[in-house]
Tab-separated table of C-alpha atoms (C1' of nucleotides) in Angstrom:
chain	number	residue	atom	x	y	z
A	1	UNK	CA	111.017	49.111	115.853
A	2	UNK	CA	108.256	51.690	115.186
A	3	UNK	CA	110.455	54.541	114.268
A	4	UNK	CA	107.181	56.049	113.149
A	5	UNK	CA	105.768	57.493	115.223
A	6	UNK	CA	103.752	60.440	114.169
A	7	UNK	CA	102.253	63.339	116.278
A	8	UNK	CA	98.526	63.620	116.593
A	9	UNK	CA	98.524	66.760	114.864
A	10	UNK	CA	100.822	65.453	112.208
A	11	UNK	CA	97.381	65.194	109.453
A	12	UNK	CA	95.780	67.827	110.504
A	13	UNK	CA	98.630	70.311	110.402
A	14	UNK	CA	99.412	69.148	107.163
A	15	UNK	CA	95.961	69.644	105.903
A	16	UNK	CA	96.331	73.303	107.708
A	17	UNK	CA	99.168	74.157	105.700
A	18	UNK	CA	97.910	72.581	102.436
A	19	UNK	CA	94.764	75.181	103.165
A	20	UNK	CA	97.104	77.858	103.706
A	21	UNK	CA	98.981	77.402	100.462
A	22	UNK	CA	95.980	77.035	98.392
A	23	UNK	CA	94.942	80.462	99.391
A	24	UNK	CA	98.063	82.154	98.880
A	25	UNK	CA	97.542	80.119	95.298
A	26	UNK	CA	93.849	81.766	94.780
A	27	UNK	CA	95.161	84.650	96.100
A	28	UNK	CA	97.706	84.771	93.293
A	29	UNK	CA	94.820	83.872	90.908
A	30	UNK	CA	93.081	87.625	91.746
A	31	UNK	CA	96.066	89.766	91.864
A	32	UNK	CA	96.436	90.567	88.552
A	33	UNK	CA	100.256	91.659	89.325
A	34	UNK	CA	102.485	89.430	90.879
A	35	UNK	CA	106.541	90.827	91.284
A	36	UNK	CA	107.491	87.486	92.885
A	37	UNK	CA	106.337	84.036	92.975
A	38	UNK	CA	106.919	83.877	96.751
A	39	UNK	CA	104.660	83.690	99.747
A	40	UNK	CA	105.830	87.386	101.015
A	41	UNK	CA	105.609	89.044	97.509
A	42	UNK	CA	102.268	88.036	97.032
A	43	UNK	CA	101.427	89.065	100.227
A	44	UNK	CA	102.364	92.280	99.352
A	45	UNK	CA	100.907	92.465	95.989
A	46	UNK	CA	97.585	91.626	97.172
A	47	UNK	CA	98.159	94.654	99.741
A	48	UNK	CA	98.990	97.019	96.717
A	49	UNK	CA	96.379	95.540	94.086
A	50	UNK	CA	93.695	96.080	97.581
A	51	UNK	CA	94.943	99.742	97.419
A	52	UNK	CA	95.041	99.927	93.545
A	53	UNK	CA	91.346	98.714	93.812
A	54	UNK	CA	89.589	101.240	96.535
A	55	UNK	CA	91.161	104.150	95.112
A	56	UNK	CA	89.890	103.456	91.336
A	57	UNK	CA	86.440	102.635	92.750
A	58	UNK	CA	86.827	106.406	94.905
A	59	UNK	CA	88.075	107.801	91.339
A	60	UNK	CA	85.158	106.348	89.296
A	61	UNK	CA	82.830	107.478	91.834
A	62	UNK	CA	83.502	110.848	91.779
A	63	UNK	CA	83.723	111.079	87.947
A	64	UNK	CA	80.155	109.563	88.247
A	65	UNK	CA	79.044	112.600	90.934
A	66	UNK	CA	77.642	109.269	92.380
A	67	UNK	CA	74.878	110.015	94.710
A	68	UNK	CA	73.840	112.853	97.095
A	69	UNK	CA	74.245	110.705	100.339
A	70	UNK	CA	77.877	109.736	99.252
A	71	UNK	CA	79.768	111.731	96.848
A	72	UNK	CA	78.188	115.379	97.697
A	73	UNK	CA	78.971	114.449	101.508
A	74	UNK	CA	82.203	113.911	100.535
A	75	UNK	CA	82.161	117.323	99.326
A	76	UNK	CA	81.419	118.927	102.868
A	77	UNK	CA	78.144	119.687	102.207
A	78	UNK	CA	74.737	118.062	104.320
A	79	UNK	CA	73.676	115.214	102.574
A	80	UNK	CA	69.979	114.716	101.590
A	81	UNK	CA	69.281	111.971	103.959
A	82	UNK	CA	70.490	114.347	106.830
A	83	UNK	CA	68.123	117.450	105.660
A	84	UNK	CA	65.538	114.620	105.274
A	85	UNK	CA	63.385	114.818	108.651
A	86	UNK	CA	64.223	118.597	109.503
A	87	UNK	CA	63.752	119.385	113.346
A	88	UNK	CA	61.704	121.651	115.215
A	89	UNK	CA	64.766	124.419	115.068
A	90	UNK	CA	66.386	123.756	111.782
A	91	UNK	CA	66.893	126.700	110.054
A	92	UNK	CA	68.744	125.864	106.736
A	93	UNK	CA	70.377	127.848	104.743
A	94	UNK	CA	70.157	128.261	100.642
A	95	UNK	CA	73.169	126.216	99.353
A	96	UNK	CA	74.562	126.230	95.684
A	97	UNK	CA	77.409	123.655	94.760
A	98	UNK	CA	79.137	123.381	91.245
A	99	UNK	CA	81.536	120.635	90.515
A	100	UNK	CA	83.066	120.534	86.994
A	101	UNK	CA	82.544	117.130	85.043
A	102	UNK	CA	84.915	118.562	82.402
A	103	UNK	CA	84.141	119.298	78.824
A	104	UNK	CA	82.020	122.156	79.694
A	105	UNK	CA	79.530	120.147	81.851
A	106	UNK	CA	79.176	120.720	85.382
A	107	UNK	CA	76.772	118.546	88.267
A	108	UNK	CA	75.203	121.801	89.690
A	109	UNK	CA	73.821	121.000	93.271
A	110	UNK	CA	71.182	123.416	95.085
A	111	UNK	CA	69.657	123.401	98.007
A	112	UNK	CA	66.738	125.541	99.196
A	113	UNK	CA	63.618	126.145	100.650
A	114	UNK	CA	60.573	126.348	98.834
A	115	UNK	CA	59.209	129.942	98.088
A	116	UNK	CA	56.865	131.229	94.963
A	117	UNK	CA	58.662	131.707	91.744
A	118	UNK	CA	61.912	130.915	93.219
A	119	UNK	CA	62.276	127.745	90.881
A	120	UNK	CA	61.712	129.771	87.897
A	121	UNK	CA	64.178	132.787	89.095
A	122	UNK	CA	67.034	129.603	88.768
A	123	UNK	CA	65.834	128.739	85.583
A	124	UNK	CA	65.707	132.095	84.147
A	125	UNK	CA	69.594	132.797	85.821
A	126	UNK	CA	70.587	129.717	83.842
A	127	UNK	CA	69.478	131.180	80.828
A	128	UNK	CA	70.563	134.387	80.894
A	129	UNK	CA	74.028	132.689	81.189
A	130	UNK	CA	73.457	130.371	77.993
A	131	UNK	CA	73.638	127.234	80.541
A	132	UNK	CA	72.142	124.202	78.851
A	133	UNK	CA	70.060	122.430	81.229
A	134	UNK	CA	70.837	118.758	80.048
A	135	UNK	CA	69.099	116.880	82.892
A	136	UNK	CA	67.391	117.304	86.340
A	137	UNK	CA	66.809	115.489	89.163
A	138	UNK	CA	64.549	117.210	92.186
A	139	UNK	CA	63.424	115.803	95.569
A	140	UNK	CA	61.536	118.183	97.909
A	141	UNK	CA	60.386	117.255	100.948
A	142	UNK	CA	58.397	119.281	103.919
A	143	UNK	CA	59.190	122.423	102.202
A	144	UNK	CA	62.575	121.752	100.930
A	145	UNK	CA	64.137	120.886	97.846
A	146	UNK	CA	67.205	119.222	96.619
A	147	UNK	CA	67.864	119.571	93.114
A	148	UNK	CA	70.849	118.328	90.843
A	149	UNK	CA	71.370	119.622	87.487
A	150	UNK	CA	73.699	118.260	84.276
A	151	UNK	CA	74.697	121.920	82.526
A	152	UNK	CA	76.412	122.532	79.851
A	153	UNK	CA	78.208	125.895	79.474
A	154	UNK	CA	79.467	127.852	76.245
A	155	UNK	CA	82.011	130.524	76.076
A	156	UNK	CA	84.181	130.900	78.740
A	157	UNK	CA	83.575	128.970	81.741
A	158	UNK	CA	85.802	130.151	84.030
A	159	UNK	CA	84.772	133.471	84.590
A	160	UNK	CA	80.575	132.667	83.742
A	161	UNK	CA	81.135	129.813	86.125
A	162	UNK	CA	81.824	132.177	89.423
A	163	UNK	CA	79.047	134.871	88.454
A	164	UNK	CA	76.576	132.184	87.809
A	165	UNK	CA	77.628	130.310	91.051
A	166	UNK	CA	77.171	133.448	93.099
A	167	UNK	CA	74.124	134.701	91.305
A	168	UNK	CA	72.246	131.197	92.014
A	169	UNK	CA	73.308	131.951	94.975
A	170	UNK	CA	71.671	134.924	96.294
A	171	UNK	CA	68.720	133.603	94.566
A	172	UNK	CA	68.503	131.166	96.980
A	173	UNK	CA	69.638	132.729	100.153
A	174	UNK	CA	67.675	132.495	102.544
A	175	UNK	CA	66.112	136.120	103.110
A	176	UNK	CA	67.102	137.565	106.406
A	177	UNK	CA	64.490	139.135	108.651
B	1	UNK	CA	128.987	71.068	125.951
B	2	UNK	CA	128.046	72.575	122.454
B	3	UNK	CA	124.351	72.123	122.932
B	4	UNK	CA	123.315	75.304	121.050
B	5	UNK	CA	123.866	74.378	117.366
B	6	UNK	CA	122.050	76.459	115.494
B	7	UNK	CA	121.593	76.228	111.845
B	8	UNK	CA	122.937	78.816	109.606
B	9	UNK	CA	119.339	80.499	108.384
B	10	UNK	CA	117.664	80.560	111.905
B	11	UNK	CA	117.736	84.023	112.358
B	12	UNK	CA	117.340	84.476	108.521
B	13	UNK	CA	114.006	81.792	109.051
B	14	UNK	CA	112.740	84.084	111.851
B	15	UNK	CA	113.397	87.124	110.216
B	16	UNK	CA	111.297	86.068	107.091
B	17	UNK	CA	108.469	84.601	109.256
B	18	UNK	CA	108.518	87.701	110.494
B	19	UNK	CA	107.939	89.390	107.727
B	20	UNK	CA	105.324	87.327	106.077
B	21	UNK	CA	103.394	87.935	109.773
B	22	UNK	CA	103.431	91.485	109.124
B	23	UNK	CA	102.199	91.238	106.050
B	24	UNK	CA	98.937	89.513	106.782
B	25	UNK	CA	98.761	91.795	109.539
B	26	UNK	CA	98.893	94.526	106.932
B	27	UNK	CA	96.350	92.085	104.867
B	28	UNK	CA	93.882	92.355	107.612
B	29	UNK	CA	94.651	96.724	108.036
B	30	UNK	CA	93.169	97.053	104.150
B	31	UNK	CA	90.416	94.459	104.150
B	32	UNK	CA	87.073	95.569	105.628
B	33	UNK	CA	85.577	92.002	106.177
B	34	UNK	CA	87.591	90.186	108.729
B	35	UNK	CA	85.269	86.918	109.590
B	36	UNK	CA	87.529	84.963	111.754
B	37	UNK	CA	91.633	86.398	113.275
B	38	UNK	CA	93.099	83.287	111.513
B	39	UNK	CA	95.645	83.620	108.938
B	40	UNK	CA	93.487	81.021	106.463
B	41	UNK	CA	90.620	83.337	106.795
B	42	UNK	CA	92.093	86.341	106.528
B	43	UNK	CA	93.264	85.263	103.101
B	44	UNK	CA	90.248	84.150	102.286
B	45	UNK	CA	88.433	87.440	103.219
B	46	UNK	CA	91.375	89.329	100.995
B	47	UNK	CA	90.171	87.418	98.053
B	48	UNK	CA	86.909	87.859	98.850
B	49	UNK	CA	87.010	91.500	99.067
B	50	UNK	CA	89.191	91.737	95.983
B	51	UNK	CA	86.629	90.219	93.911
B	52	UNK	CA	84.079	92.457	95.147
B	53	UNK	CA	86.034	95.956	94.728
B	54	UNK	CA	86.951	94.291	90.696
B	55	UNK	CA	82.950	93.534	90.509
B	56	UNK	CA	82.273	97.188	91.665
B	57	UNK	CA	85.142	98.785	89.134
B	58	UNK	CA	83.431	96.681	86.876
B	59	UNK	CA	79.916	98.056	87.458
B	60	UNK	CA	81.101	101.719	87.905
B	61	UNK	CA	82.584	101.456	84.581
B	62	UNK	CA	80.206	100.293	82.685
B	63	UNK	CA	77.848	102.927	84.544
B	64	UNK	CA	80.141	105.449	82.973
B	65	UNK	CA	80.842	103.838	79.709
B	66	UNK	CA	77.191	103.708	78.251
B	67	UNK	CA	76.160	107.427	77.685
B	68	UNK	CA	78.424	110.223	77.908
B	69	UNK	CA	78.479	112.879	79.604
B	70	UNK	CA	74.797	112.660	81.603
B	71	UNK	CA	76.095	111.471	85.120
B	72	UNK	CA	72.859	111.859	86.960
B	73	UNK	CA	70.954	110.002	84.105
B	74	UNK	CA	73.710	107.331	85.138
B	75	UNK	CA	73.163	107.678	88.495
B	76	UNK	CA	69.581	106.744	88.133
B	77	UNK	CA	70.303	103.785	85.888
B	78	UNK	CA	72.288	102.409	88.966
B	79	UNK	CA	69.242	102.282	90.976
B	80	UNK	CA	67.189	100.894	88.496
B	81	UNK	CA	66.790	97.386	88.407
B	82	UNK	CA	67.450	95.044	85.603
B	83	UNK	CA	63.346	94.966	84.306
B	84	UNK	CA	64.019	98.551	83.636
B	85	UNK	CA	66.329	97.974	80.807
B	86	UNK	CA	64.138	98.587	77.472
B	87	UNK	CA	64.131	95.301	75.227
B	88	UNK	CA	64.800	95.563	71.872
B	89	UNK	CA	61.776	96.485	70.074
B	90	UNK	CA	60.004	98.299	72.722
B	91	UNK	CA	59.323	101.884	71.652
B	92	UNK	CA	57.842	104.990	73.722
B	93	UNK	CA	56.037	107.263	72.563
B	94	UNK	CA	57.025	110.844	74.354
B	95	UNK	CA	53.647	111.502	76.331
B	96	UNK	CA	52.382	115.105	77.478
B	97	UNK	CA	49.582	114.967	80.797
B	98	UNK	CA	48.142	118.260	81.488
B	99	UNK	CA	46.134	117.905	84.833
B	100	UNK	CA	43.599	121.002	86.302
B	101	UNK	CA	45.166	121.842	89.763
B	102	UNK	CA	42.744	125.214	89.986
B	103	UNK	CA	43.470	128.595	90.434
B	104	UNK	CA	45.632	128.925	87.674
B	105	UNK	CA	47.851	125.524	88.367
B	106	UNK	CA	48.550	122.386	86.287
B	107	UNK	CA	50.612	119.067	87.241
B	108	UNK	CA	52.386	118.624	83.716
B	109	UNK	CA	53.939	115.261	83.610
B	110	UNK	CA	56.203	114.042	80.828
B	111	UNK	CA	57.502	110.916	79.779
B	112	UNK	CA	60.178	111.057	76.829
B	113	UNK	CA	63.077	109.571	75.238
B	114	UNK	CA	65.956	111.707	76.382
B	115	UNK	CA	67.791	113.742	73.226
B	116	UNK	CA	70.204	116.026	73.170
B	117	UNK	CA	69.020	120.004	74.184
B	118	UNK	CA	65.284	118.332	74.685
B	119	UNK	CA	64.992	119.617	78.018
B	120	UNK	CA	66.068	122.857	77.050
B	121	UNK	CA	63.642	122.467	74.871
B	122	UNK	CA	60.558	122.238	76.768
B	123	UNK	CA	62.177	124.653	79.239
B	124	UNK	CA	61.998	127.372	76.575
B	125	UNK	CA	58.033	126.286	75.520
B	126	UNK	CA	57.153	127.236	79.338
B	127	UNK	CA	58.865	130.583	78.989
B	128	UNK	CA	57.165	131.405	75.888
B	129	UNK	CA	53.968	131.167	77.101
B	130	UNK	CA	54.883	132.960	80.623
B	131	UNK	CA	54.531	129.369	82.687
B	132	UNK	CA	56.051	129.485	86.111
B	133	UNK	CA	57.292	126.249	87.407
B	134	UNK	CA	56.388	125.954	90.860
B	135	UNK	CA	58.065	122.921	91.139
B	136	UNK	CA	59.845	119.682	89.279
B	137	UNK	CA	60.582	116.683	89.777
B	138	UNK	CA	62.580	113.983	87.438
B	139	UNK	CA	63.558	110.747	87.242
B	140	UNK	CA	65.562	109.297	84.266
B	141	UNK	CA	66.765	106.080	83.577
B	142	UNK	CA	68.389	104.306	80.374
B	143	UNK	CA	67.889	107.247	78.650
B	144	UNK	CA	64.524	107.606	79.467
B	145	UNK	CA	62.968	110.152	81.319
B	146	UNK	CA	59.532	111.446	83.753
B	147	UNK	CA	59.313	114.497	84.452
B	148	UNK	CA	56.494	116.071	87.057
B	149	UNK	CA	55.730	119.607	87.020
B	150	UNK	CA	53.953	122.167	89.128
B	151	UNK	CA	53.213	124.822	86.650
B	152	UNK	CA	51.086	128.181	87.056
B	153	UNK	CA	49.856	130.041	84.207
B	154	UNK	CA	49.210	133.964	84.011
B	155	UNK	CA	46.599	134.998	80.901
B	156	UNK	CA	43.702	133.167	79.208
B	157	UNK	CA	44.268	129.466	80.475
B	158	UNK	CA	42.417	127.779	78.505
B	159	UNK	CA	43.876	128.874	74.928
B	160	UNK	CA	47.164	128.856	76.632
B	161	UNK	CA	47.095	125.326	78.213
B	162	UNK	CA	45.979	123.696	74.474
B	163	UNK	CA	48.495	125.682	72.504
B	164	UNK	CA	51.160	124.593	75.464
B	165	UNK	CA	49.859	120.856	75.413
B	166	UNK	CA	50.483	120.382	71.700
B	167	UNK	CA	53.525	122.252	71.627
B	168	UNK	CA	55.130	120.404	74.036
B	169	UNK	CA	54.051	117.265	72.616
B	170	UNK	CA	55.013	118.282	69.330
B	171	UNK	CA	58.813	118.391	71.433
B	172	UNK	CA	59.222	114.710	73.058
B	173	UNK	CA	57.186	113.270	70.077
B	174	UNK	CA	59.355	110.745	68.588
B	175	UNK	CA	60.684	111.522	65.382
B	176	UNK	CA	59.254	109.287	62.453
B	177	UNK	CA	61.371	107.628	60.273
C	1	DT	C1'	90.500	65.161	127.024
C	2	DA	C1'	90.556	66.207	121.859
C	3	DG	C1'	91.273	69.557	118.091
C	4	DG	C1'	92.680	73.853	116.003
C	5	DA	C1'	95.941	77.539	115.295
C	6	DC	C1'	100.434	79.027	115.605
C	7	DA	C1'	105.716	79.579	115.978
C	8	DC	C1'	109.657	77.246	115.928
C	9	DG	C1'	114.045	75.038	114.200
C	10	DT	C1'	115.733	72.235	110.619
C	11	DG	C1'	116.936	70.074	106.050
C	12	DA	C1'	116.507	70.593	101.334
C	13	DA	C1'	116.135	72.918	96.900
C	14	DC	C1'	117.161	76.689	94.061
C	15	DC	C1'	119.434	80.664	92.227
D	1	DT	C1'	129.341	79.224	97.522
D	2	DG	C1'	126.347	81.918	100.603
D	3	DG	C1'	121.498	83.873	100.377
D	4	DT	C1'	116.760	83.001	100.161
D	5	DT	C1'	112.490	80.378	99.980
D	6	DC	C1'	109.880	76.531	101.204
D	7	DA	C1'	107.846	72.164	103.463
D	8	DC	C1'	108.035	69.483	107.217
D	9	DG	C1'	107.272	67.589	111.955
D	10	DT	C1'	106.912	69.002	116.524
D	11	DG	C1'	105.787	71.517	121.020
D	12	DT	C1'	102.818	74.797	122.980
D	13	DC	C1'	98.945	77.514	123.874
D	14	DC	C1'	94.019	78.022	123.892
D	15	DT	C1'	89.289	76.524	123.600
DNA sequence: TAGGACACGTGAACC
DNA sequence: TGGTTCACGTGTCCT
């Protein structure tokens, strides 16, 4: 007698779990560490290597200082795209941030608003400090300027580092009426 | 009658499924890109995004590997397309533009082969001849670099600007072999 | 109705 | 020998 006889689904499940298993294979393939060469232990490798992943790529973007509209936001400050189209009311407010790169080299951020010879009151408080300017980029825009220096600092950085940070920043206050 | 025979690992069987459920639960918590709320695919979407955070360590590293040190210059490079990479014989020449603004102002533009203390460099040259910068703007990339200047001169002008011109070409010129 | 996705219980293989 | 992992066929739920 037929003692065959098969579901409908029989196939197509089959082919279901032959899909399944060749992506827990490929899956395999990517992790790069595997503990156990079992369904649930890859599972969970793939979890950790996921983690593994996003956290280098955060770590390697903030060694890179990365760009304003990310890695600066991250640091609590308004991002350039925000300052981008200021409002009728916006009143903003000199800002001066210095994040150390190590080896002497900082990414100096500053935000201002345009006056006369304020530019060249910067440079000249960077000098006086024996800060190597090693590159800068500057965007201004409707009267306000974003500017991101490289510097390199001799002598002792700690204590030059919090004078310089507070004289750039006065410079750039915004004058109150 | 005994119709409840159970076999030895069926809570052990439901236990594991169990487990192996949670973890592509936890699959789906880490991976961004969820196309379809099917096992298969969420595997699929887990490789997926693993080969695209590995592409992006990839990419971030080699942002950071190639020159030391200059982040921003890095930064730029990232946003630079692929035509921008110099081939092998091409060779610039570091180019000084001096452009009338009136009353006293100059757009200085400079194109040059970035070099260690370079910018400092030209920084100093303005100073010596009493040249405010007004404003600056920069963009680098592979090591090379633009610079656009607002500049305003105090004094004779027109002695000044010549001296300044080949002074600061004399700076970003290339060194012969 | 057909087809896909899933959970289930079971037998087998492997330490 | 248990403990664990897996593949299999099936029933059920949902489009």
């Amino acid at each position: 007698m037929g003692k065959e006889f098969k579901s409908k689904n029989l196939e197509a499940e089959r082919r279901r779990r032959g899909r399944l298993n060749g992506n827990i294979f490929a899956l395999r393939a990517v992790v790069p560490k595997i503990t156990k060469m079992s369904k649930e232990a890859t599972l969970s490798d793939a979890i950790e290597h996921i983690k593994n992943l996003q956290n280098e790529v955060l770590e390697l973007q903030r060694q890179l200082g990365d760009s304003p509209g990310e890695a600066w936001e991250k640091q609590g400050s308004a991002s350039c795209s925000e300052s981008f189209v200021p409002t009728e009311n916006a009143h903003y407010q000199g800002q001066v941030e210095l994040i150390s790169l190590g080896s002497s080299k900082y990414n100096l951020k500053i935000f201002w608003t345009k006056r006369a010879g304020l530019f060249t009151k910067v440079l000249e408080a960077l000098c006086s400090y024996k800060v190597q300017v090693l590159s800068l980029n500057t965007i201004s825009f409707y009267g306000y300027a974003e500017s991101f220096f490289t510097i390199e600092v001799k002598g002792e950085q700690d204590v030059v580092m919090v004078e310089l940070r507070s004289l750039l920043s006065s410079i750039v206050e915004v004058p109150s009426i």
